[in-house]
Every structure is written in structure tokens, then in C-alpha cells.
PDB file of C-alpha atoms in Angstrom:
ATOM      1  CA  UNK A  21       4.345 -27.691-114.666  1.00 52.00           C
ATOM      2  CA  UNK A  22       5.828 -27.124-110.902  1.00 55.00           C
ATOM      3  CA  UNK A  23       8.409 -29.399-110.117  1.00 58.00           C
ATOM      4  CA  UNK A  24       6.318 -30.520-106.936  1.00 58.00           C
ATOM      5  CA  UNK A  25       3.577 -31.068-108.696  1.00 57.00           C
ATOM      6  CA  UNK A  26       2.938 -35.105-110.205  1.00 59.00           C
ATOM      7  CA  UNK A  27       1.484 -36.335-113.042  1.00 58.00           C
ATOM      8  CA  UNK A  28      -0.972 -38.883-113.201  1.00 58.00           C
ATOM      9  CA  UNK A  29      -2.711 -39.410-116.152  1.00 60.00           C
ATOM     10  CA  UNK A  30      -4.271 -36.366-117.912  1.00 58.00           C
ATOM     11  CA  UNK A  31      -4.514 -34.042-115.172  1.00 62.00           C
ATOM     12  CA  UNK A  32      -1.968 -32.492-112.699  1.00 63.00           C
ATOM     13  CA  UNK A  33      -2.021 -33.035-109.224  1.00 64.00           C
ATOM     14  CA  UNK A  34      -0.813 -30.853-106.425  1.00 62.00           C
ATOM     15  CA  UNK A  35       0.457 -32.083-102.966  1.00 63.00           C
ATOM     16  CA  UNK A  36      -1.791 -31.964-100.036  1.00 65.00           C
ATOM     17  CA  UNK A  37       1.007 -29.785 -98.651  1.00 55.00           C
ATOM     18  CA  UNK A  38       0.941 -27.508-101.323  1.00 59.00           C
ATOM     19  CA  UNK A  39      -2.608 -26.660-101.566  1.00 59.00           C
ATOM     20  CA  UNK A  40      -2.896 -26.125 -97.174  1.00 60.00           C
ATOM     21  CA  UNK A  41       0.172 -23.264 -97.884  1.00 56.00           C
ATOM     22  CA  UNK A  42      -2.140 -21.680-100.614  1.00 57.00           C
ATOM     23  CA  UNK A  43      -4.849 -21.902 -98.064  1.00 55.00           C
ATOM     24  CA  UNK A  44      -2.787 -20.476 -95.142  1.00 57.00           C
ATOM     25  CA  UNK A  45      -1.039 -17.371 -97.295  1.00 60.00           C
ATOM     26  CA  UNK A  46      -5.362 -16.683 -98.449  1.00 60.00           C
ATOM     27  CA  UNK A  47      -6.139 -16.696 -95.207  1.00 62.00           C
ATOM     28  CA  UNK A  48      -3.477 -14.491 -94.181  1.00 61.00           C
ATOM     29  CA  UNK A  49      -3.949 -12.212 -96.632  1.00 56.00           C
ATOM     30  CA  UNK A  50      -7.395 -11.875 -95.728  1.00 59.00           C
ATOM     31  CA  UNK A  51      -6.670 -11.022 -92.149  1.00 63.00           C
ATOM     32  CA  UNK A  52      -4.332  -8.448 -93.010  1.00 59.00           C
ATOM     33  CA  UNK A  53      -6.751  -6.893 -95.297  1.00 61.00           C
ATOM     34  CA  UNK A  54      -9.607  -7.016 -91.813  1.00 60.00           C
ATOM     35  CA  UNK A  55      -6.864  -5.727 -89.951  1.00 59.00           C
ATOM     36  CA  UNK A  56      -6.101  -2.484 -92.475  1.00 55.00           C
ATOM     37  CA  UNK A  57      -9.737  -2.135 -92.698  1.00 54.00           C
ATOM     38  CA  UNK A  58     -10.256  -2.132 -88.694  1.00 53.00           C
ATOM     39  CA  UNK A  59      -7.803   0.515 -88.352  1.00 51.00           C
ATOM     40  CA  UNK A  60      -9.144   2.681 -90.675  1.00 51.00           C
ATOM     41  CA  UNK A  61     -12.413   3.025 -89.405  1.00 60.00           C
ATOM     42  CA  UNK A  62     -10.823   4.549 -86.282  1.00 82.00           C
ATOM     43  CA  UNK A  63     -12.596   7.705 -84.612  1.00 90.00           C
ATOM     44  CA  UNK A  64     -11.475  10.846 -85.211  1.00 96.00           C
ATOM     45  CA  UNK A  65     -10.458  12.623 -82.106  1.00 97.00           C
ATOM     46  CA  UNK A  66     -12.590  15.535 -81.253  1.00 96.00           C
ATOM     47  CA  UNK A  67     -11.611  18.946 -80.807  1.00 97.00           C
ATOM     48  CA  UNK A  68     -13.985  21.601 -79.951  1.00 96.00           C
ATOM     49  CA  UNK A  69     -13.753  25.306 -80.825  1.00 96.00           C
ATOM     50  CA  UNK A  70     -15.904  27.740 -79.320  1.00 95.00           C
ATOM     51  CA  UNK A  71     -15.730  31.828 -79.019  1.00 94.00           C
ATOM     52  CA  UNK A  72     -13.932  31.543 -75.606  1.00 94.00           C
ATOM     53  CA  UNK A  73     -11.798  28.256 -75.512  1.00 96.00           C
ATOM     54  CA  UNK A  74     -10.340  25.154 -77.148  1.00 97.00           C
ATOM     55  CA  UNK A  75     -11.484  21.767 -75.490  1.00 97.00           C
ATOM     56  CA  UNK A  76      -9.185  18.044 -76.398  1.00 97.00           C
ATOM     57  CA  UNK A  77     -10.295  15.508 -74.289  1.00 95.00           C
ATOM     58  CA  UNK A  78     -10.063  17.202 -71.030  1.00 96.00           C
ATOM     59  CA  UNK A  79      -7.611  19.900 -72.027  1.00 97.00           C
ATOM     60  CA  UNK A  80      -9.176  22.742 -72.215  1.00 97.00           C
ATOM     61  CA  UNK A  81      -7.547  26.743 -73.305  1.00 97.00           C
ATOM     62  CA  UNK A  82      -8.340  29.962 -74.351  1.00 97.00           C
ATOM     63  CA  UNK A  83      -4.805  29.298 -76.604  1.00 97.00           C
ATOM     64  CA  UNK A  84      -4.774  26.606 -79.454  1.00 97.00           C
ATOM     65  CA  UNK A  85      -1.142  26.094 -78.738  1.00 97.00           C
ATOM     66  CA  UNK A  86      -2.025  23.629 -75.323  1.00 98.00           C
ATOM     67  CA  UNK A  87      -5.073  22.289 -77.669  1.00 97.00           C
ATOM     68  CA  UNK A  88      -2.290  21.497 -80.287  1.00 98.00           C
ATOM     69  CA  UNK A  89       0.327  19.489 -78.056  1.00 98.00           C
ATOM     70  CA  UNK A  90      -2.919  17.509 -76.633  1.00 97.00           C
ATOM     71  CA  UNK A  91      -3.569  16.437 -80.650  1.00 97.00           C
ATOM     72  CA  UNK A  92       0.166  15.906 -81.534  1.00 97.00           C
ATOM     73  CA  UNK A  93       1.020  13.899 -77.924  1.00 97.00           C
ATOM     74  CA  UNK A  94      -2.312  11.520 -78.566  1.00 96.00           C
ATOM     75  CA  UNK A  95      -1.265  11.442 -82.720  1.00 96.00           C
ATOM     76  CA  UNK A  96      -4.417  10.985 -84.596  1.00 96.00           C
ATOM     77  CA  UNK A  97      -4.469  10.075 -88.033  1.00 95.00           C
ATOM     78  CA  UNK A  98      -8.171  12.250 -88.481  1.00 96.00           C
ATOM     79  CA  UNK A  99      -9.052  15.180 -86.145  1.00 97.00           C
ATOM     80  CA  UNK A 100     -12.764  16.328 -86.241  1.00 97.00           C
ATOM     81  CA  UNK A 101     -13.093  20.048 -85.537  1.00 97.00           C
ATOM     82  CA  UNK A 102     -16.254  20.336 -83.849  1.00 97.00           C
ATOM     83  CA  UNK A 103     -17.257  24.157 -83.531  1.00 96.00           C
ATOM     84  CA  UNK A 104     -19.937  26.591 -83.187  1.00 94.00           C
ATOM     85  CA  UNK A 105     -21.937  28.974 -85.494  1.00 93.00           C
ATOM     86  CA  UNK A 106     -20.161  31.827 -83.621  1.00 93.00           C
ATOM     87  CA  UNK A 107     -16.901  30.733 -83.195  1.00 94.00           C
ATOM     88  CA  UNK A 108     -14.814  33.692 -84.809  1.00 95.00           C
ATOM     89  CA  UNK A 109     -13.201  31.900 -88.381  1.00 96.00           C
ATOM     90  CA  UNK A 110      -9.886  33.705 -86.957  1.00 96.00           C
ATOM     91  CA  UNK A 111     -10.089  31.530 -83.955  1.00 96.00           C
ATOM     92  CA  UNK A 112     -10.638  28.251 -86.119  1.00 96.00           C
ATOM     93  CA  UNK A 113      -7.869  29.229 -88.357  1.00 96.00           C
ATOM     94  CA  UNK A 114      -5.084  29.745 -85.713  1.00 97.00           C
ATOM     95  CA  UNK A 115      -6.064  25.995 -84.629  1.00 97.00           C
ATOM     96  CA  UNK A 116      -5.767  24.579 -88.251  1.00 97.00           C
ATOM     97  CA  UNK A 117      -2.191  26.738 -89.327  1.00 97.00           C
ATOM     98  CA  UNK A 118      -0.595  25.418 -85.690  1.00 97.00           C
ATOM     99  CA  UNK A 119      -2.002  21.750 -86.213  1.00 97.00           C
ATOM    100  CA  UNK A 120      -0.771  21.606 -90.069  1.00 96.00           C
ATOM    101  CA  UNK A 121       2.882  22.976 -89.532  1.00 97.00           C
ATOM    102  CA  UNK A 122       3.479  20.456 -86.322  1.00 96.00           C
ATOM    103  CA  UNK A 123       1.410  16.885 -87.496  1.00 95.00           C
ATOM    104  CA  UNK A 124       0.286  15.909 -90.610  1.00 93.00           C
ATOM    105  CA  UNK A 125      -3.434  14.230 -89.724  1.00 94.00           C
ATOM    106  CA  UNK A 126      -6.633  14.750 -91.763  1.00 95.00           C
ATOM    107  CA  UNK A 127      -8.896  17.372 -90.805  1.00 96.00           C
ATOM    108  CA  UNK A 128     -12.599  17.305 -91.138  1.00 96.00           C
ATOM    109  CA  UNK A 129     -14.508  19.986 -89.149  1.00 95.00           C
ATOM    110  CA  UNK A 130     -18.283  20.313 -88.406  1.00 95.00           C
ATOM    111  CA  UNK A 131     -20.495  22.777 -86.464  1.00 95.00           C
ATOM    112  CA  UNK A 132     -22.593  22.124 -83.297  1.00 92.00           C
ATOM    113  CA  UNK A 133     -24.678  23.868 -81.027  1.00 88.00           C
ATOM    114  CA  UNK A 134     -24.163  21.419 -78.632  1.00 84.00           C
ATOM    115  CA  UNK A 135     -22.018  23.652 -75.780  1.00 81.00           C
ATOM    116  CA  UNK A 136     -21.993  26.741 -77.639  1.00 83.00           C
ATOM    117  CA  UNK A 137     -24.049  29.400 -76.486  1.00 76.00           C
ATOM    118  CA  UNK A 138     -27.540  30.658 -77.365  1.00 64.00           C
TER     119      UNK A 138
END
């Protein structure tokens, strides 16, 4: 038995104070739990590959290093790599190796023919 809490009769019985902090510290809990969730279900930020350039946001470079510094200045925690059936895997590569060794963000990638050409 809590020291706070009073006997009366059989049962125990909790002060009103008491049971409004186990309410508040629930509810609190529960926010922070919305609030992890929230932030998790961020977008990824989108970084296009194609044969002849690298495109974040509206940085765009035939290099991945100026494609890299956009990604590590705006500090993602997933990056999407959105490319195209003929992006050359070299090309692709050189993005991922320079991303990994300078921020540590998940990668997904996907292909699209959406900007690539015919």
C-alpha cells in the first residue's frame, strides 16, 4: 500500500490528485508516441539520376559531388533515388559511395521514366 493512498474499509482509495497525475503522464506518453510516429512518416527527399545529370531539389549536375552537399546541407533521414532504366549503374554508384562516406541516411532507390528519355 502507497503511503498516499487511504484506507477505508475493504478497498484502497487513491487521491483525486493522484489518479489526474496518472492521467496526465498517459496522456503524455501518448503524445510523445504521435509525435515519434509523425516524424517518421516523413518524405524521403528525392534525388534523381539520369544518363546526363543529378537533380536535388533544384540543384542540378553532371557531378554527384554538388548533388551530395544538396542531400547532406538539407540532412534527410531517407533519400529516395529516383532513376532511369538507362542510367549507367556506374553513375548510380558514384552517388551512393559519396552519400554513404559523408551522411549516414537510408537509401531506397526506384526507377522512373518520368524525365528520362525515350
Amino acid at each position: 500500500m502507497k503511503a498516499s493512498s487511504v484506507l477505508v474499509g475493504a478497498e484502497q482509495v487513491q487521491p483525486e490528485w493522484e489518479k489526474r497525475m496518472g492521467f496526465v503522464g498517459f496522456s503524455g506518453l501518448l503524445a510523445l508516441f504521435a509525435l515519434a510516429g509523425c516524424s517518421a512518416m516523413t518524405r524521403p527527399l528525392e534525388v534523381h539520376i539520369r544518363p546526363d545529370a543529378y537533380q536535388v531539389g533544384s540543384v542540378k549536375s553532371a557531378l554527384a559531388t554538388p548533388a551530395v552537399d544538396e542531400v547532406v546541407r538539407v540532412n534527410p533521414r531517407r533519400v529516395l533515388m529516383v532513376t532511369c532504366r538507362s542510367t549507367p549503374p556506374a553513375k548510380i554508384i558514384q552517388f551512393e559511395v559519396e552519400l554513404r562516406a559523408r551522411h549516414k541516411a537510408e537509401l531506397q532507390g526506384t526507377l522512373s521514366s518520368e524525365g528520362c528519355a525515350a
